[in-house]
mmCIF file of N, CA, C and O in Angstrom:
data_model
loop_
_atom_site.group_PDB
_atom_site.id
_atom_site.type_symbol
_atom_site.label_atom_id
_atom_site.label_comp_id
_atom_site.label_asym_id
_atom_site.label_seq_id
_atom_site.Cartn_x
_atom_site.Cartn_y
_atom_site.Cartn_z
ATOM 1 N N MET A 1 67.843 85.396 83.555
ATOM 2 C CA MET A 1 66.898 85.890 84.478
ATOM 3 C C MET A 1 67.867 85.395 86.422
ATOM 4 O O MET A 1 68.508 84.719 85.832
ATOM 5 N N ASP A 2 67.409 86.904 86.663
ATOM 6 C CA ASP A 2 68.776 86.466 87.794
ATOM 7 C C ASP A 2 68.198 85.311 89.188
ATOM 8 O O ASP A 2 67.135 84.904 89.204
ATOM 9 N N GLN A 3 68.892 84.510 89.877
ATOM 10 C CA GLN A 3 68.180 83.214 90.714
ATOM 11 C C GLN A 3 67.666 84.311 91.867
ATOM 12 O O GLN A 3 67.926 85.294 91.908
ATOM 13 N N GLN A 4 66.254 83.130 91.795
ATOM 14 C CA GLN A 4 66.773 83.360 93.455
ATOM 15 C C GLN A 4 67.217 83.967 94.392
ATOM 16 O O GLN A 4 68.380 83.483 94.537
ATOM 17 N N LEU A 5 66.804 85.390 95.051
ATOM 18 C CA LEU A 5 68.890 85.164 95.684
ATOM 19 C C LEU A 5 68.236 84.936 97.450
ATOM 20 O O LEU A 5 67.438 84.842 97.878
ATOM 21 N N GLN A 6 69.285 84.696 98.302
ATOM 22 C CA GLN A 6 69.384 84.355 99.253
ATOM 23 C C GLN A 6 70.381 84.006 100.313
ATOM 24 O O GLN A 6 71.352 84.692 99.270
ATOM 25 N N LEU A 7 70.019 84.995 100.618
ATOM 26 C CA LEU A 7 70.679 85.747 102.252
ATOM 27 C C LEU A 7 70.882 85.220 103.786
ATOM 28 O O LEU A 7 69.473 85.055 103.790
ATOM 29 N N ASP A 8 71.752 85.170 103.937
ATOM 30 C CA ASP A 8 71.513 85.127 105.184
ATOM 31 C C ASP A 8 72.429 86.359 105.897
ATOM 32 O O ASP A 8 73.212 86.427 105.740
ATOM 33 N N GLN A 9 71.489 86.537 106.837
ATOM 34 C CA GLN A 9 71.239 87.774 106.911
ATOM 35 C C GLN A 9 72.746 88.638 107.636
ATOM 36 O O GLN A 9 73.856 88.887 107.794
ATOM 37 N N GLN A 10 72.209 87.699 108.696
ATOM 38 C CA GLN A 10 73.482 88.146 110.309
ATOM 39 C C GLN A 10 75.198 87.568 108.979
ATOM 40 O O GLN A 10 76.177 88.386 109.665
ATOM 41 N N ARG A 11 75.361 86.284 108.430
ATOM 42 C CA ARG A 11 76.546 86.208 107.573
ATOM 43 C C ARG A 11 77.383 87.742 106.847
ATOM 44 O O ARG A 11 77.820 88.454 106.852
ATOM 45 N N LEU A 12 75.654 88.045 106.511
ATOM 46 C CA LEU A 12 76.590 89.143 105.373
ATOM 47 C C LEU A 12 75.945 90.219 106.426
ATOM 48 O O LEU A 12 77.467 91.201 106.180
ATOM 49 N N VAL A 13 76.385 90.975 107.433
ATOM 50 C CA VAL A 13 76.328 91.739 108.478
ATOM 51 C C VAL A 13 77.783 91.835 108.480
ATOM 52 O O VAL A 13 77.903 92.526 108.765
ATOM 53 N N SER A 14 78.161 90.610 109.507
ATOM 54 C CA SER A 14 79.436 90.604 109.239
ATOM 55 C C SER A 14 80.384 90.761 108.080
ATOM 56 O O SER A 14 80.795 91.252 108.444
ATOM 57 N N ALA A 15 80.137 90.870 106.748
ATOM 58 C CA ALA A 15 80.348 90.660 105.792
ATOM 59 C C ALA A 15 81.200 92.239 105.979
ATOM 60 O O ALA A 15 81.935 92.207 105.649
ATOM 61 N N TRP A 16 79.767 93.399 105.851
ATOM 62 C CA TRP A 16 80.202 94.285 105.837
ATOM 63 C C TRP A 16 80.529 94.619 106.728
ATOM 64 O O TRP A 16 81.263 95.596 106.859
ATOM 65 N N GLU A 17 80.477 95.121 108.203
ATOM 66 C CA GLU A 17 81.104 95.306 109.488
ATOM 67 C C GLU A 17 82.618 94.948 108.982
ATOM 68 O O GLU A 17 83.550 95.347 109.066
ATOM 69 N N GLU A 18 82.765 94.273 108.497
ATOM 70 C CA GLU A 18 84.691 93.208 108.189
ATOM 71 C C GLU A 18 84.793 94.266 106.313
ATOM 72 O O GLU A 18 86.037 95.231 106.861
ATOM 73 N N HIS A 19 84.387 94.447 105.565
ATOM 74 C CA HIS A 19 84.953 95.030 104.542
ATOM 75 C C HIS A 19 84.404 96.594 104.211
ATOM 76 O O HIS A 19 85.482 97.486 103.750
ATOM 77 N N LEU A 20 83.111 97.557 105.537
ATOM 78 C CA LEU A 20 82.910 98.617 104.982
ATOM 79 C C LEU A 20 84.670 100.122 104.936
ATOM 80 O O LEU A 20 84.105 100.382 104.703
ATOM 81 N N PRO A 21 84.527 98.578 105.794
ATOM 82 C CA PRO A 21 85.937 100.284 106.800
ATOM 83 C C PRO A 21 86.896 100.801 105.886
ATOM 84 O O PRO A 21 87.167 101.540 105.713
ATOM 85 N N SER A 22 86.854 99.523 104.450
ATOM 86 C CA SER A 22 88.061 99.877 103.705
ATOM 87 C C SER A 22 87.470 100.661 102.629
ATOM 88 O O SER A 22 88.056 101.737 101.591
ATOM 89 N N PHE A 23 86.202 101.203 103.091
ATOM 90 C CA PHE A 23 85.694 102.049 101.377
ATOM 91 C C PHE A 23 85.663 103.775 102.522
ATOM 92 O O PHE A 23 85.173 104.502 101.648
ATOM 93 N N MET A 24 85.466 103.541 104.430
ATOM 94 C CA MET A 24 85.572 104.505 103.814
ATOM 95 C C MET A 24 87.311 105.535 104.556
ATOM 96 O O MET A 24 88.269 105.259 105.429
ATOM 97 N N LYS A 25 87.832 106.757 103.947
ATOM 98 C CA LYS A 25 88.808 107.170 103.935
ATOM 99 C C LYS A 25 88.577 108.315 104.848
ATOM 100 O O LYS A 25 89.130 108.814 105.195
ATOM 101 N N ASP A 26 87.633 109.071 105.545
ATOM 102 C CA ASP A 26 87.301 109.943 105.923
ATOM 103 C C ASP A 26 86.958 109.485 107.824
ATOM 104 O O ASP A 26 87.159 111.144 108.047
ATOM 105 N N GLY A 27 87.482 108.538 108.373
ATOM 106 C CA GLY A 27 87.624 108.527 110.005
ATOM 107 C C GLY A 27 86.032 108.048 110.508
ATOM 108 O O GLY A 27 86.557 108.671 111.466
ATOM 109 N N GLY A 28 84.981 108.316 109.815
ATOM 110 C CA GLY A 28 83.620 108.053 110.796
ATOM 111 C C GLY A 28 83.644 107.013 111.065
ATOM 112 O O GLY A 28 84.094 105.855 110.492
ATOM 113 N N SER A 29 82.007 106.304 112.032
ATOM 114 C CA SER A 29 82.213 105.490 112.100
ATOM 115 C C SER A 29 81.038 105.044 111.763
ATOM 116 O O SER A 29 79.640 105.361 111.253
ATOM 117 N N PHE A 30 80.755 103.734 111.963
ATOM 118 C CA PHE A 30 79.438 103.134 111.445
ATOM 119 C C PHE A 30 79.133 101.582 112.407
ATOM 120 O O PHE A 30 79.653 100.502 112.859
ATOM 121 N N THR A 31 78.398 101.460 112.147
ATOM 122 C CA THR A 31 77.255 100.312 112.782
ATOM 123 C C THR A 31 76.501 99.901 111.410
ATOM 124 O O THR A 31 75.691 100.653 110.626
ATOM 125 N N VAL A 32 75.967 98.171 111.650
ATOM 126 C CA VAL A 32 75.624 97.420 110.501
ATOM 127 C C VAL A 32 74.371 96.590 111.410
ATOM 128 O O VAL A 32 75.401 95.149 112.278
ATOM 129 N N GLN A 33 73.544 96.024 111.411
ATOM 130 C CA GLN A 33 71.948 95.765 111.947
ATOM 131 C C GLN A 33 71.410 95.400 110.814
ATOM 132 O O GLN A 33 71.033 95.811 108.925
ATOM 133 N N ALA A 34 71.534 93.548 110.727
ATOM 134 C CA ALA A 34 69.847 92.796 109.965
ATOM 135 C C ALA A 34 68.301 94.194 110.446
ATOM 136 O O ALA A 34 68.388 94.499 111.148
ATOM 137 N N ASP A 35 67.967 95.003 108.836
ATOM 138 C CA ASP A 35 66.303 94.716 109.261
ATOM 139 C C ASP A 35 66.184 93.519 109.914
ATOM 140 O O ASP A 35 65.204 93.377 108.870
ATOM 141 N N GLU A 36 65.179 93.694 110.494
ATOM 142 C CA GLU A 36 64.444 93.495 111.348
ATOM 143 C C GLU A 36 62.496 92.444 110.681
ATOM 144 O O GLU A 36 62.738 91.645 110.109
ATOM 145 N N GLY A 37 62.484 93.716 109.720
ATOM 146 C CA GLY A 37 61.047 94.388 109.146
ATOM 147 C C GLY A 37 61.309 93.635 107.708
ATOM 148 O O GLY A 37 60.580 93.607 106.730
ATOM 149 N N ASP A 38 62.792 92.593 107.074
ATOM 150 C CA ASP A 38 63.283 92.974 106.037
ATOM 151 C C ASP A 38 63.953 92.709 105.570
ATOM 152 O O ASP A 38 65.261 92.213 105.713
ATOM 153 N N PRO A 39 64.010 90.503 105.152
ATOM 154 C CA PRO A 39 65.456 89.970 105.314
ATOM 155 C C PRO A 39 65.576 89.932 104.376
ATOM 156 O O PRO A 39 66.747 89.809 104.391
ATOM 157 N N LYS A 40 66.147 91.126 103.087
ATOM 158 C CA LYS A 40 66.997 91.043 102.232
ATOM 159 C C LYS A 40 67.035 92.553 102.723
ATOM 160 O O LYS A 40 67.696 92.992 100.957
ATOM 161 N N SER A 41 67.380 93.430 103.987
ATOM 162 C CA SER A 41 67.685 94.750 104.207
ATOM 163 C C SER A 41 68.731 94.164 105.334
ATOM 164 O O SER A 41 68.987 93.852 105.675
ATOM 165 N N LEU A 42 70.130 95.345 105.221
ATOM 166 C CA LEU A 42 70.695 96.534 106.229
ATOM 167 C C LEU A 42 70.087 97.544 106.447
ATOM 168 O O LEU A 42 69.916 98.408 105.196
ATOM 169 N N LEU A 43 70.877 97.818 107.728
ATOM 170 C CA LEU A 43 70.159 99.633 108.401
ATOM 171 C C LEU A 43 71.443 99.234 108.511
ATOM 172 O O LEU A 43 72.498 98.979 108.946
ATOM 173 N N ILE A 44 72.681 100.762 108.058
ATOM 174 C CA ILE A 44 73.669 100.900 108.590
ATOM 175 C C ILE A 44 73.693 102.124 108.374
ATOM 176 O O ILE A 44 73.094 102.716 108.253
ATOM 177 N N HIS A 45 74.352 102.226 109.908
ATOM 178 C CA HIS A 45 73.802 104.121 110.694
ATOM 179 C C HIS A 45 75.899 104.628 110.440
ATOM 180 O O HIS A 45 76.747 104.088 111.108
ATOM 181 N N PHE A 46 75.927 105.390 109.740
ATOM 182 C CA PHE A 46 76.888 106.324 110.001
ATOM 183 C C PHE A 46 77.381 107.183 110.712
ATOM 184 O O PHE A 46 76.135 108.562 111.309
ATOM 185 N N ASN A 47 78.106 107.164 111.760
ATOM 186 C CA ASN A 47 78.833 108.848 112.175
ATOM 187 C C ASN A 47 79.915 109.696 112.037
ATOM 188 O O ASN A 47 81.002 109.431 112.076
ATOM 189 N N ALA A 48 79.457 110.807 111.195
ATOM 190 C CA ALA A 48 80.066 111.537 110.108
ATOM 191 C C ALA A 48 81.748 111.695 111.095
ATOM 192 O O ALA A 48 80.873 112.696 111.476
ATOM 193 N N ALA A 49 82.524 111.623 110.476
ATOM 194 C CA ALA A 49 83.448 112.441 111.172
ATOM 195 C C ALA A 49 84.416 114.531 111.286
ATOM 196 O O ALA A 49 83.871 114.674 110.245
ATOM 197 N N GLY A 50 84.549 114.999 111.713
ATOM 198 C CA GLY A 50 84.420 115.793 112.015
ATOM 199 C C GLY A 50 83.393 116.827 113.264
ATOM 200 O O GLY A 50 82.649 116.476 113.685
ATOM 201 N N ARG A 51 83.354 118.231 113.127
ATOM 202 C CA ARG A 51 82.701 119.297 114.061
ATOM 203 C C ARG A 51 81.815 119.045 113.962
ATOM 204 O O ARG A 51 80.871 119.562 114.751
ATOM 205 N N GLN A 52 80.806 118.976 112.846
ATOM 206 C CA GLN A 52 79.501 118.788 112.887
ATOM 207 C C GLN A 52 78.427 117.461 113.417
ATOM 208 O O GLN A 52 77.470 118.540 113.540
ATOM 209 N N HIS A 53 79.080 116.972 113.456
ATOM 210 C CA HIS A 53 78.166 115.722 114.325
ATOM 211 C C HIS A 53 76.926 114.961 113.568
ATOM 212 O O HIS A 53 76.221 115.128 114.309
ATOM 213 N N TYR A 54 77.473 114.809 112.731
ATOM 214 C CA TYR A 54 76.059 114.257 111.744
ATOM 215 C C TYR A 54 75.753 112.752 111.894
ATOM 216 O O TYR A 54 77.709 112.750 111.627
ATOM 217 N N SER A 55 74.915 112.791 111.874
ATOM 218 C CA SER A 55 75.109 111.128 111.877
ATOM 219 C C SER A 55 73.563 110.908 110.713
ATOM 220 O O SER A 55 72.840 111.861 110.239
ATOM 221 N N LEU A 56 73.755 109.518 109.569
ATOM 222 C CA LEU A 56 73.362 109.455 108.795
ATOM 223 C C LEU A 56 72.863 107.917 109.501
ATOM 224 O O LEU A 56 73.815 106.918 108.628
ATOM 225 N N ASP A 57 71.209 107.917 108.270
ATOM 226 C CA ASP A 57 70.989 105.950 108.592
ATOM 227 C C ASP A 57 70.375 105.741 107.607
ATOM 228 O O ASP A 57 69.815 106.618 106.556
ATOM 229 N N PHE A 58 70.678 104.576 106.708
ATOM 230 C CA PHE A 58 70.638 104.170 105.758
ATOM 231 C C PHE A 58 70.300 103.050 105.455
ATOM 232 O O PHE A 58 69.818 102.109 106.348
ATOM 233 N N ARG A 59 69.037 102.507 104.501
ATOM 234 C CA ARG A 59 68.152 100.930 104.557
ATOM 235 C C ARG A 59 68.675 100.541 103.443
ATOM 236 O O ARG A 59 68.798 101.411 102.159
ATOM 237 N N CYS A 60 69.567 98.660 103.236
ATOM 238 C CA CYS A 60 70.578 99.033 102.545
ATOM 239 C C CYS A 60 69.495 97.040 101.878
ATOM 240 O O CYS A 60 69.625 96.870 102.567
ATOM 241 N N THR A 61 68.584 97.448 100.366
ATOM 242 C CA THR A 61 68.469 96.629 100.593
ATOM 243 C C THR A 61 68.522 95.703 98.790
ATOM 244 O O THR A 61 68.828 96.567 97.709
ATOM 245 N N TYR A 62 68.883 94.607 98.742
ATOM 246 C CA TYR A 62 69.276 93.476 98.453
ATOM 247 C C TYR A 62 68.154 93.795 96.747
ATOM 248 O O TYR A 62 67.666 92.554 97.654
ATOM 249 N N VAL A 63 68.095 93.964 95.703
ATOM 250 C CA VAL A 63 67.434 93.865 94.949
ATOM 251 C C VAL A 63 67.332 92.635 94.079
ATOM 252 O O VAL A 63 66.269 91.566 93.360
ATOM 253 N N ASP A 64 68.685 92.422 94.311
ATOM 254 C CA ASP A 64 68.754 91.151 93.295
ATOM 255 C C ASP A 64 70.653 90.745 93.826
ATOM 256 O O ASP A 64 71.137 91.478 95.341
ATOM 257 N N SER A 65 71.412 89.448 92.869
ATOM 258 C CA SER A 65 72.401 89.523 93.881
ATOM 259 C C SER A 65 73.126 90.027 93.951
ATOM 260 O O SER A 65 74.746 89.873 94.163
ATOM 261 N N ARG A 66 72.882 91.469 92.868
ATOM 262 C CA ARG A 66 74.234 91.980 92.361
ATOM 263 C C ARG A 66 74.307 93.342 92.558
ATOM 264 O O ARG A 66 74.828 94.803 92.452
ATOM 265 N N GLU A 67 73.153 93.673 92.718
ATOM 266 C CA GLU A 67 72.175 95.092 92.615
ATOM 267 C C GLU A 67 71.540 95.863 94.401
ATOM 268 O O GLU A 67 70.676 95.116 95.134
ATOM 269 N N VAL A 68 71.950 96.688 94.757
ATOM 270 C CA VAL A 68 71.346 96.583 96.626
ATOM 271 C C VAL A 68 70.731 98.025 95.302
ATOM 272 O O VAL A 68 71.071 99.550 95.164
ATOM 273 N N ALA A 69 69.656 98.754 96.723
ATOM 274 C CA ALA A 69 68.897 99.800 96.888
ATOM 275 C C ALA A 69 69.367 101.198 98.325
ATOM 276 O O ALA A 69 68.555 99.673 99.042
ATOM 277 N N VAL A 70 69.202 101.839 98.130
ATOM 278 C CA VAL A 70 70.292 102.438 99.466
ATOM 279 C C VAL A 70 68.849 103.708 99.346
ATOM 280 O O VAL A 70 68.967 103.968 98.322
ATOM 281 N N SER A 71 68.359 104.066 100.663
ATOM 282 C CA SER A 71 67.467 104.874 101.075
ATOM 283 C C SER A 71 68.329 105.831 102.101
ATOM 284 O O SER A 71 68.578 105.035 103.408
ATOM 285 N N LEU A 72 68.394 106.956 101.991
ATOM 286 C CA LEU A 72 68.293 107.838 102.968
ATOM 287 C C LEU A 72 66.883 107.023 103.997
ATOM 288 O O LEU A 72 65.855 108.266 103.766
ATOM 289 N N ILE A 73 67.559 107.267 105.446
ATOM 290 C CA ILE A 73 66.198 106.863 106.082
ATOM 291 C C ILE A 73 66.520 108.220 107.269
ATOM 292 O O ILE A 73 65.019 109.282 107.556
ATOM 293 N N ASP A 74 67.133 108.732 107.575
ATOM 294 C CA ASP A 74 67.158 109.396 108.414
ATOM 295 C C ASP A 74 68.895 110.479 109.302
ATOM 296 O O ASP A 74 69.367 110.115 108.158
ATOM 297 N N VAL A 75 68.394 111.767 109.333
ATOM 298 C CA VAL A 75 70.000 112.374 109.276
ATOM 299 C C VAL A 75 69.672 113.234 110.947
ATOM 300 O O VAL A 75 68.506 114.543 110.847
ATOM 301 N N GLU A 76 70.658 113.343 111.892
ATOM 302 C CA GLU A 76 70.587 114.316 112.961
ATOM 303 C C GLU A 76 72.325 114.625 112.742
ATOM 304 O O GLU A 76 72.815 114.435 112.724
ATOM 305 N N GLN A 77 71.324 115.972 113.433
ATOM 306 C CA GLN A 77 73.115 116.792 113.539
ATOM 307 C C GLN A 77 73.214 116.782 115.373
ATOM 308 O O GLN A 77 72.320 117.419 115.792
ATOM 309 N N ALA A 78 74.130 116.512 116.425
ATOM 310 C CA ALA A 78 74.589 116.436 117.394
ATOM 311 C C ALA A 78 73.359 115.842 118.345
ATOM 312 O O ALA A 78 72.372 116.154 119.112
ATOM 313 N N GLY A 79 72.727 114.926 117.171
ATOM 314 C CA GLY A 79 71.369 113.586 118.327
ATOM 315 C C GLY A 79 70.418 114.774 117.888
ATOM 316 O O GLY A 79 68.924 114.327 118.476
ATOM 317 N N GLN A 80 69.233 115.939 116.430
ATOM 318 C CA GLN A 80 68.604 116.398 116.818
ATOM 319 C C GLN A 80 68.300 115.512 115.821
ATOM 320 O O GLN A 80 69.535 116.081 114.298
ATOM 321 N N HIS A 81 66.794 115.671 114.683
ATOM 322 C CA HIS A 81 66.781 115.341 113.156
ATOM 323 C C HIS A 81 67.049 116.940 112.891
ATOM 324 O O HIS A 81 66.804 118.271 113.014
ATOM 325 N N THR A 82 67.898 116.849 111.862
ATOM 326 C CA THR A 82 67.475 118.019 111.015
ATOM 327 C C THR A 82 68.104 117.706 109.411
ATOM 328 O O THR A 82 67.393 116.224 108.828
ATOM 329 N N ASP A 83 67.945 119.179 108.334
ATOM 330 C CA ASP A 83 66.814 119.756 107.782
ATOM 331 C C ASP A 83 68.447 118.277 106.437
ATOM 332 O O ASP A 83 69.496 118.174 106.022
ATOM 333 N N GLU A 84 67.633 117.407 106.085
ATOM 334 C CA GLU A 84 68.152 116.724 105.183
ATOM 335 C C GLU A 84 68.584 116.754 103.241
ATOM 336 O O GLU A 84 69.221 116.853 102.289
ATOM 337 N N ARG A 85 68.049 117.992 103.319
ATOM 338 C CA ARG A 85 68.369 118.719 101.853
ATOM 339 C C ARG A 85 69.269 120.366 101.838
ATOM 340 O O ARG A 85 70.288 120.477 101.068
ATOM 341 N N THR A 86 70.319 120.633 103.022
ATOM 342 C CA THR A 86 71.298 120.916 102.864
ATOM 343 C C THR A 86 72.761 120.622 102.416
ATOM 344 O O THR A 86 72.870 119.109 102.261
ATOM 345 N N ASP A 87 73.365 121.223 101.145
ATOM 346 C CA ASP A 87 74.125 120.859 100.841
ATOM 347 C C ASP A 87 75.511 119.902 101.865
ATOM 348 O O ASP A 87 75.978 119.596 101.044
ATOM 349 N N ALA A 88 75.535 120.232 102.828
ATOM 350 C CA ALA A 88 76.616 119.223 103.847
ATOM 351 C C ALA A 88 75.808 118.236 104.186
ATOM 352 O O ALA A 88 76.560 116.855 103.305
ATOM 353 N N VAL A 89 74.546 117.348 104.847
ATOM 354 C CA VAL A 89 73.643 116.663 104.341
ATOM 355 C C VAL A 89 73.864 115.463 103.234
ATOM 356 O O VAL A 89 74.389 114.915 102.891
ATOM 357 N N GLN A 90 73.860 116.131 101.528
ATOM 358 C CA GLN A 90 74.085 115.874 100.693
ATOM 359 C C GLN A 90 75.216 115.356 99.861
ATOM 360 O O GLN A 90 74.826 114.252 99.688
ATOM 361 N N GLN A 91 75.912 115.649 100.589
ATOM 362 C CA GLN A 91 77.442 115.981 100.091
ATOM 363 C C GLN A 91 77.678 114.636 100.978
ATOM 364 O O GLN A 91 78.027 113.602 100.625
ATOM 365 N N LEU A 92 77.425 113.827 102.419
ATOM 366 C CA LEU A 92 77.930 112.897 103.381
ATOM 367 C C LEU A 92 77.026 112.366 102.830
ATOM 368 O O LEU A 92 77.459 110.814 102.476
ATOM 369 N N ALA A 93 75.122 112.570 102.220
ATOM 370 C CA ALA A 93 74.626 111.220 101.590
ATOM 371 C C ALA A 93 74.900 110.055 100.784
ATOM 372 O O ALA A 93 75.068 108.941 100.271
ATOM 373 N N GLN A 94 75.407 111.164 99.551
ATOM 374 C CA GLN A 94 76.751 110.749 98.697
ATOM 375 C C GLN A 94 77.405 110.250 98.725
ATOM 376 O O GLN A 94 77.553 108.859 97.734
ATOM 377 N N ARG A 95 78.550 110.729 99.208
ATOM 378 C CA ARG A 95 79.620 109.774 99.611
ATOM 379 C C ARG A 95 78.942 108.092 100.246
ATOM 380 O O ARG A 95 79.258 107.665 99.924
ATOM 381 N N TYR A 96 78.410 108.673 101.110
ATOM 382 C CA TYR A 96 77.845 106.983 101.346
ATOM 383 C C TYR A 96 77.259 106.486 100.909
ATOM 384 O O TYR A 96 77.456 105.727 101.294
ATOM 385 N N THR A 97 76.431 107.344 100.207
ATOM 386 C CA THR A 97 75.001 106.016 99.498
ATOM 387 C C THR A 97 76.646 105.568 98.175
ATOM 388 O O THR A 97 76.253 103.301 98.069
ATOM 389 N N ARG A 98 77.763 105.715 98.104
ATOM 390 C CA ARG A 98 78.813 105.566 97.471
ATOM 391 C C ARG A 98 79.299 103.920 97.680
ATOM 392 O O ARG A 98 79.613 103.588 97.283
ATOM 393 N N GLN A 99 79.538 104.626 98.136
ATOM 394 C CA GLN A 99 80.317 103.592 99.950
ATOM 395 C C GLN A 99 80.073 101.764 100.012
ATOM 396 O O GLN A 99 80.488 101.070 100.229
ATOM 397 N N ILE A 100 78.246 102.390 99.986
ATOM 398 C CA ILE A 100 77.605 101.752 100.521
ATOM 399 C C ILE A 100 77.342 100.145 98.844
ATOM 400 O O ILE A 100 77.713 99.152 99.163
ATOM 401 N N HIS A 101 77.531 101.101 97.809
ATOM 402 C CA HIS A 101 77.108 100.827 96.177
ATOM 403 C C HIS A 101 79.039 99.938 96.724
ATOM 404 O O HIS A 101 78.965 98.825 96.140
ATOM 405 N N GLU A 102 80.055 100.656 96.923
ATOM 406 C CA GLU A 102 81.225 99.886 96.622
ATOM 407 C C GLU A 102 81.229 98.450 97.656
ATOM 408 O O GLU A 102 81.874 97.707 96.855
ATOM 409 N N CYS A 103 81.102 98.506 98.781
ATOM 410 C CA CYS A 103 80.926 97.258 99.364
ATOM 411 C C CYS A 103 79.595 96.056 98.931
ATOM 412 O O CYS A 103 80.075 95.252 98.836
ATOM 413 N N ALA A 104 78.582 96.976 98.252
ATOM 414 C CA ALA A 104 78.115 95.125 98.127
ATOM 415 C C ALA A 104 78.334 94.836 96.820
ATOM 416 O O ALA A 104 78.529 93.431 96.433
ATOM 417 N N GLN A 105 79.244 95.801 96.063
ATOM 418 C CA GLN A 105 80.209 94.719 95.100
ATOM 419 C C GLN A 105 80.571 94.421 95.283
ATOM 420 O O GLN A 105 81.615 93.587 94.593
ATOM 421 N N ALA A 106 81.428 94.847 96.462
ATOM 422 C CA ALA A 106 83.374 94.040 97.317
ATOM 423 C C ALA A 106 82.106 92.566 97.210
ATOM 424 O O ALA A 106 83.211 91.812 97.432
ATOM 425 N N LEU A 107 81.326 92.775 97.764
ATOM 426 C CA LEU A 107 80.510 91.476 98.558
ATOM 427 C C LEU A 107 79.729 90.583 97.916
ATOM 428 O O LEU A 107 79.207 89.679 98.290
ATOM 429 N N LYS A 108 79.199 90.752 96.627
ATOM 430 C CA LYS A 108 78.783 89.687 95.660
ATOM 431 C C LYS A 108 79.571 88.385 95.346
ATOM 432 O O LYS A 108 77.771 88.341 95.189
ATOM 433 N N LYS A 109 80.346 88.876 95.935
ATOM 434 C CA LYS A 109 79.845 87.062 96.005
ATOM 435 C C LYS A 109 79.593 85.871 96.694
ATOM 436 O O LYS A 109 79.195 84.908 96.903
ATOM 437 N N LEU A 110 79.385 86.560 98.620
ATOM 438 C CA LEU A 110 78.359 86.173 98.972
ATOM 439 C C LEU A 110 76.686 86.113 98.834
ATOM 440 O O LEU A 110 76.149 85.023 99.436
ATOM 441 N N THR A 111 75.942 86.935 98.259
ATOM 442 C CA THR A 111 75.704 87.267 97.333
ATOM 443 C C THR A 111 75.307 86.494 96.005
ATOM 444 O O THR A 111 73.763 86.145 95.753
ATOM 445 N N HIS A 112 75.970 85.993 95.614
ATOM 446 C CA HIS A 112 75.734 85.540 94.268
ATOM 447 C C HIS A 112 76.072 84.282 93.875
ATOM 448 O O HIS A 112 76.766 83.759 93.800
ATOM 449 N N SER A 113 75.028 83.154 93.947
ATOM 450 C CA SER A 113 75.713 81.928 93.451
ATOM 451 C C SER A 113 75.247 81.478 92.554
ATOM 452 O O SER A 113 75.662 81.290 91.739
#
């Protein structure tokens, strides 16, 4: 049985901002913020490096102290909504999802009491 998950969202946001860059090898940038509507979720926005000018928004929800559910919320290219089914977007989404999971694993000491 997993213990009740206790999250301090602001502390978690700070930890994500500190640790996520170590998982990003492509030179892109990101922002992390608390999801005001869900105390167990963070909103993560990635600006992909390169000439394509993609940005992807994800919701990272703590299922329990060790596991996160990651969902792609929105994709834009040069500020315009774009089709998330293209190969380029799918590859970016998979890479960022993996980085989110890796960062969540690295931070489990914060979420596992």
